Amino acid sequence: MQSFLLLYHGPATPPDASHEGWPEWFQGLGDELVDMGSPISSRFAVRSDGTTSEAAGSFNGYSIIRAGDRDEALAALRTHPFLRGGDDYTIQVFEVPAKS
């Protein structure tokens, strides 16, 4: 099994937004859920010279799941409630190599 980092990208989520479907989606993953994650709010970027910028990537949150391969990860994401928001909502997926 491989781990995949999911980064949720889309318009800012209002504080009173519905998270309908999320608990069920997480439960449906069973043991394939590594880390439910969390919303992401305040952000900044650090440059090589140590200076900072408010121009960090705009992500709404993250989760980590486990899947046999990319196709299995994609199959799990097809029903993700975050994507119900429309074309402005995407999930960026990164494979996290196993530590040796």
Short mmCIF file of N, CA and C in Angstrom, two decimals:
data_model
loop_
_atom_site.label_atom_id
_atom_site.label_comp_id
_atom_site.label_asym_id
_atom_site.label_seq_id
_atom_site.Cartn_x
_atom_site.Cartn_y
_atom_site.Cartn_z
N MET A 1 0.83 -1.18 0.00
CA MET A 1 0.00 0.00 0.00
C MET A 1 0.88 1.25 0.00
N GLN A 2 0.43 2.26 -0.69
CA GLN A 2 1.12 3.53 -0.75
C GLN A 2 0.29 4.59 -0.04
N SER A 3 0.95 5.61 0.48
CA SER A 3 0.25 6.73 1.09
C SER A 3 0.17 7.87 0.09
N PHE A 4 -0.97 8.58 0.13
CA PHE A 4 -1.19 9.71 -0.76
C PHE A 4 -1.63 10.91 0.06
N LEU A 5 -0.95 12.03 -0.16
CA LEU A 5 -1.31 13.29 0.47
C LEU A 5 -2.33 13.98 -0.42
N LEU A 6 -3.46 14.34 0.15
CA LEU A 6 -4.51 15.04 -0.58
C LEU A 6 -4.51 16.49 -0.13
N LEU A 7 -4.34 17.41 -1.07
CA LEU A 7 -4.42 18.84 -0.76
C LEU A 7 -5.67 19.39 -1.43
N TYR A 8 -6.55 19.93 -0.61
CA TYR A 8 -7.83 20.46 -1.10
C TYR A 8 -7.63 21.90 -1.53
N HIS A 9 -8.01 22.21 -2.76
CA HIS A 9 -7.82 23.55 -3.32
C HIS A 9 -9.14 24.06 -3.87
N GLY A 10 -9.51 25.25 -3.46
CA GLY A 10 -10.75 25.85 -3.95
C GLY A 10 -10.99 27.18 -3.29
N PRO A 11 -12.13 27.79 -3.59
CA PRO A 11 -12.47 29.06 -2.94
C PRO A 11 -12.47 28.90 -1.42
N ALA A 12 -12.24 29.99 -0.73
CA ALA A 12 -12.23 29.98 0.74
C ALA A 12 -13.54 29.39 1.26
N THR A 13 -13.42 28.53 2.24
CA THR A 13 -14.58 27.90 2.84
C THR A 13 -15.14 28.81 3.93
N PRO A 14 -16.41 29.20 3.82
CA PRO A 14 -16.99 30.04 4.87
C PRO A 14 -17.07 29.28 6.18
N PRO A 15 -16.97 29.99 7.31
CA PRO A 15 -16.99 29.33 8.62
C PRO A 15 -18.24 28.48 8.87
N ASP A 16 -19.36 28.84 8.26
CA ASP A 16 -20.61 28.11 8.48
C ASP A 16 -20.89 27.08 7.37
N ALA A 17 -19.87 26.73 6.59
CA ALA A 17 -20.05 25.79 5.47
C ALA A 17 -20.47 24.41 5.97
N SER A 18 -21.29 23.75 5.18
CA SER A 18 -21.71 22.39 5.50
C SER A 18 -20.59 21.42 5.15
N HIS A 19 -20.36 20.48 6.01
CA HIS A 19 -19.40 19.42 5.71
C HIS A 19 -20.14 18.11 5.51
N GLU A 20 -21.33 18.23 4.93
CA GLU A 20 -22.17 17.06 4.67
C GLU A 20 -21.41 16.07 3.79
N GLY A 21 -21.45 14.83 4.15
CA GLY A 21 -20.83 13.77 3.38
C GLY A 21 -19.40 13.45 3.78
N TRP A 22 -18.73 14.37 4.45
CA TRP A 22 -17.34 14.12 4.84
C TRP A 22 -17.21 12.97 5.83
N PRO A 23 -17.97 12.95 6.92
CA PRO A 23 -17.83 11.83 7.87
C PRO A 23 -18.06 10.48 7.19
N GLU A 24 -19.05 10.41 6.33
CA GLU A 24 -19.35 9.15 5.63
C GLU A 24 -18.22 8.76 4.69
N TRP A 25 -17.65 9.75 4.01
CA TRP A 25 -16.54 9.46 3.10
C TRP A 25 -15.35 8.91 3.88
N PHE A 26 -15.01 9.58 5.00
CA PHE A 26 -13.90 9.11 5.82
C PHE A 26 -14.18 7.70 6.34
N GLN A 27 -15.39 7.45 6.82
CA GLN A 27 -15.73 6.11 7.35
C GLN A 27 -15.64 5.06 6.26
N GLY A 28 -16.03 5.43 5.03
CA GLY A 28 -15.97 4.49 3.91
C GLY A 28 -14.56 4.05 3.56
N LEU A 29 -13.58 4.85 3.93
CA LEU A 29 -12.19 4.48 3.66
C LEU A 29 -11.68 3.40 4.60
N GLY A 30 -12.28 3.32 5.78
CA GLY A 30 -11.85 2.32 6.76
C GLY A 30 -10.39 2.47 7.09
N ASP A 31 -9.65 1.35 7.03
CA ASP A 31 -8.22 1.35 7.36
C ASP A 31 -7.36 2.10 6.34
N GLU A 32 -7.94 2.49 5.21
CA GLU A 32 -7.18 3.23 4.20
C GLU A 32 -7.03 4.71 4.57
N LEU A 33 -7.73 5.15 5.62
CA LEU A 33 -7.57 6.52 6.10
C LEU A 33 -6.39 6.57 7.06
N VAL A 34 -5.35 7.29 6.69
CA VAL A 34 -4.16 7.42 7.52
C VAL A 34 -4.33 8.61 8.46
N ASP A 35 -4.77 9.74 7.91
CA ASP A 35 -4.94 10.97 8.69
C ASP A 35 -6.09 11.76 8.08
N MET A 36 -7.13 11.96 8.86
CA MET A 36 -8.29 12.70 8.40
C MET A 36 -7.88 14.11 7.97
N GLY A 37 -6.82 14.62 8.55
CA GLY A 37 -6.34 15.94 8.19
C GLY A 37 -7.04 17.04 8.94
N SER A 38 -7.03 18.20 8.33
CA SER A 38 -7.56 19.39 8.99
C SER A 38 -7.72 20.49 7.97
N PRO A 39 -8.60 21.44 8.26
CA PRO A 39 -8.62 22.65 7.42
C PRO A 39 -7.30 23.40 7.61
N ILE A 40 -6.95 24.19 6.62
CA ILE A 40 -5.75 25.01 6.68
C ILE A 40 -6.20 26.47 6.61
N SER A 41 -5.64 27.29 7.48
CA SER A 41 -6.03 28.71 7.45
C SER A 41 -4.82 29.59 7.18
N SER A 42 -4.29 30.22 8.17
CA SER A 42 -3.20 31.17 7.99
C SER A 42 -2.02 30.50 7.28
N ARG A 43 -1.42 31.21 6.33
CA ARG A 43 -0.33 30.62 5.56
C ARG A 43 0.72 31.66 5.24
N PHE A 44 1.93 31.18 5.02
CA PHE A 44 3.02 32.04 4.55
C PHE A 44 4.06 31.15 3.90
N ALA A 45 4.93 31.76 3.12
CA ALA A 45 6.01 31.04 2.45
C ALA A 45 7.34 31.55 2.98
N VAL A 46 8.33 30.66 3.05
CA VAL A 46 9.68 31.02 3.49
C VAL A 46 10.61 30.85 2.29
N ARG A 47 11.39 31.88 2.02
CA ARG A 47 12.36 31.84 0.92
C ARG A 47 13.72 31.35 1.43
N SER A 48 14.60 31.04 0.49
CA SER A 48 15.93 30.52 0.86
C SER A 48 16.75 31.52 1.67
N ASP A 49 16.46 32.81 1.52
CA ASP A 49 17.21 33.81 2.29
C ASP A 49 16.59 34.06 3.67
N GLY A 50 15.56 33.32 4.01
CA GLY A 50 14.93 33.44 5.31
C GLY A 50 13.79 34.44 5.38
N THR A 51 13.58 35.22 4.30
CA THR A 51 12.45 36.15 4.29
C THR A 51 11.15 35.39 4.06
N THR A 52 10.06 36.03 4.41
CA THR A 52 8.75 35.38 4.26
C THR A 52 7.85 36.19 3.34
N SER A 53 6.81 35.54 2.89
CA SER A 53 5.83 36.16 2.01
C SER A 53 4.46 35.58 2.34
N GLU A 54 3.44 36.36 2.15
CA GLU A 54 2.06 35.88 2.33
C GLU A 54 1.58 35.15 1.08
N ALA A 55 2.41 35.02 0.07
CA ALA A 55 2.03 34.43 -1.22
C ALA A 55 2.19 32.92 -1.23
N ALA A 56 1.78 32.26 -0.18
CA ALA A 56 1.85 30.79 -0.14
C ALA A 56 0.70 30.20 -0.94
N GLY A 57 0.82 28.93 -1.29
CA GLY A 57 -0.24 28.24 -2.02
C GLY A 57 -1.56 28.34 -1.28
N SER A 58 -2.63 28.39 -2.02
CA SER A 58 -3.96 28.55 -1.44
C SER A 58 -4.65 27.20 -1.33
N PHE A 59 -4.50 26.56 -0.19
CA PHE A 59 -5.14 25.26 0.03
C PHE A 59 -6.14 25.38 1.17
N ASN A 60 -7.20 24.60 1.07
CA ASN A 60 -8.25 24.61 2.09
C ASN A 60 -7.98 23.63 3.22
N GLY A 61 -7.24 22.56 2.94
CA GLY A 61 -6.98 21.55 3.94
C GLY A 61 -6.23 20.38 3.34
N TYR A 62 -6.08 19.33 4.15
CA TYR A 62 -5.35 18.15 3.69
C TYR A 62 -5.91 16.89 4.35
N SER A 63 -5.62 15.76 3.74
CA SER A 63 -5.86 14.43 4.31
C SER A 63 -4.78 13.51 3.78
N ILE A 64 -4.61 12.36 4.43
CA ILE A 64 -3.68 11.35 3.92
C ILE A 64 -4.43 10.03 3.89
N ILE A 65 -4.39 9.38 2.72
CA ILE A 65 -5.04 8.08 2.57
C ILE A 65 -4.01 7.06 2.10
N ARG A 66 -4.41 5.80 2.16
CA ARG A 66 -3.57 4.71 1.68
C ARG A 66 -4.34 4.02 0.56
N ALA A 67 -3.61 3.64 -0.49
CA ALA A 67 -4.22 2.91 -1.60
C ALA A 67 -3.15 2.04 -2.25
N GLY A 68 -3.58 1.03 -2.97
CA GLY A 68 -2.65 0.12 -3.62
C GLY A 68 -1.84 0.79 -4.71
N ASP A 69 -2.48 1.73 -5.42
CA ASP A 69 -1.81 2.45 -6.50
C ASP A 69 -2.62 3.70 -6.85
N ARG A 70 -2.16 4.41 -7.84
CA ARG A 70 -2.82 5.65 -8.26
C ARG A 70 -4.28 5.42 -8.65
N ASP A 71 -4.55 4.33 -9.35
CA ASP A 71 -5.92 4.05 -9.78
C ASP A 71 -6.86 3.83 -8.59
N GLU A 72 -6.38 3.14 -7.57
CA GLU A 72 -7.20 2.94 -6.37
C GLU A 72 -7.43 4.26 -5.64
N ALA A 73 -6.42 5.10 -5.59
CA ALA A 73 -6.58 6.41 -4.96
C ALA A 73 -7.62 7.22 -5.74
N LEU A 74 -7.52 7.21 -7.05
CA LEU A 74 -8.47 7.94 -7.88
C LEU A 74 -9.89 7.41 -7.68
N ALA A 75 -10.04 6.11 -7.60
CA ALA A 75 -11.37 5.53 -7.39
C ALA A 75 -11.97 6.01 -6.07
N ALA A 76 -11.15 6.11 -5.02
CA ALA A 76 -11.64 6.58 -3.73
C ALA A 76 -12.04 8.05 -3.79
N LEU A 77 -11.35 8.83 -4.61
CA LEU A 77 -11.62 10.26 -4.68
C LEU A 77 -12.82 10.63 -5.54
N ARG A 78 -13.28 9.74 -6.37
CA ARG A 78 -14.41 10.05 -7.25
C ARG A 78 -15.67 10.44 -6.48
N THR A 79 -15.80 9.94 -5.27
CA THR A 79 -16.99 10.24 -4.47
C THR A 79 -16.71 11.24 -3.36
N HIS A 80 -15.56 11.90 -3.41
CA HIS A 80 -15.19 12.82 -2.34
C HIS A 80 -16.15 14.02 -2.32
N PRO A 81 -16.71 14.35 -1.16
CA PRO A 81 -17.67 15.45 -1.07
C PRO A 81 -17.08 16.82 -1.41
N PHE A 82 -15.78 17.01 -1.30
CA PHE A 82 -15.17 18.30 -1.63
C PHE A 82 -15.40 18.65 -3.09
N LEU A 83 -15.42 17.64 -3.95
CA LEU A 83 -15.55 17.87 -5.39
C LEU A 83 -16.97 18.24 -5.80
N ARG A 84 -17.93 18.12 -4.91
CA ARG A 84 -19.31 18.50 -5.22
C ARG A 84 -19.46 20.00 -5.41
N GLY A 85 -18.45 20.78 -4.99
CA GLY A 85 -18.52 22.23 -5.10
C GLY A 85 -18.43 22.75 -6.53
N GLY A 86 -18.04 21.91 -7.46
CA GLY A 86 -17.93 22.33 -8.85
C GLY A 86 -16.50 22.40 -9.33
N ASP A 87 -16.35 22.99 -10.51
CA ASP A 87 -15.05 23.01 -11.19
C ASP A 87 -13.98 23.81 -10.47
N ASP A 88 -14.35 24.70 -9.57
CA ASP A 88 -13.36 25.48 -8.83
C ASP A 88 -12.71 24.68 -7.71
N TYR A 89 -13.20 23.49 -7.44
CA TYR A 89 -12.70 22.67 -6.34
C TYR A 89 -11.93 21.49 -6.90
N THR A 90 -10.67 21.37 -6.50
CA THR A 90 -9.83 20.27 -6.95
C THR A 90 -9.12 19.64 -5.75
N ILE A 91 -8.70 18.42 -5.94
CA ILE A 91 -7.87 17.74 -4.94
C ILE A 91 -6.55 17.41 -5.63
N GLN A 92 -5.48 17.98 -5.12
CA GLN A 92 -4.16 17.67 -5.65
C GLN A 92 -3.62 16.48 -4.86
N VAL A 93 -3.14 15.48 -5.58
CA VAL A 93 -2.74 14.21 -4.97
C VAL A 93 -1.24 14.00 -5.17
N PHE A 94 -0.58 13.69 -4.06
CA PHE A 94 0.87 13.44 -4.09
C PHE A 94 1.16 12.11 -3.41
N GLU A 95 1.91 11.25 -4.09
CA GLU A 95 2.33 10.00 -3.46
C GLU A 95 3.42 10.31 -2.45
N VAL A 96 3.29 9.72 -1.27
CA VAL A 96 4.28 9.88 -0.21
C VAL A 96 5.06 8.57 -0.12
N PRO A 97 6.31 8.56 -0.55
CA PRO A 97 7.08 7.32 -0.51
C PRO A 97 7.22 6.79 0.91
N ALA A 98 7.23 5.49 1.03
CA ALA A 98 7.41 4.85 2.33
C ALA A 98 8.80 5.15 2.86
N LYS A 99 8.89 5.34 4.15
CA LYS A 99 10.20 5.58 4.77
C LYS A 99 10.90 4.24 4.96
N SER A 100 12.20 4.22 4.68
CA SER A 100 12.94 2.96 4.82
C SER A 100 13.52 2.85 6.20
#
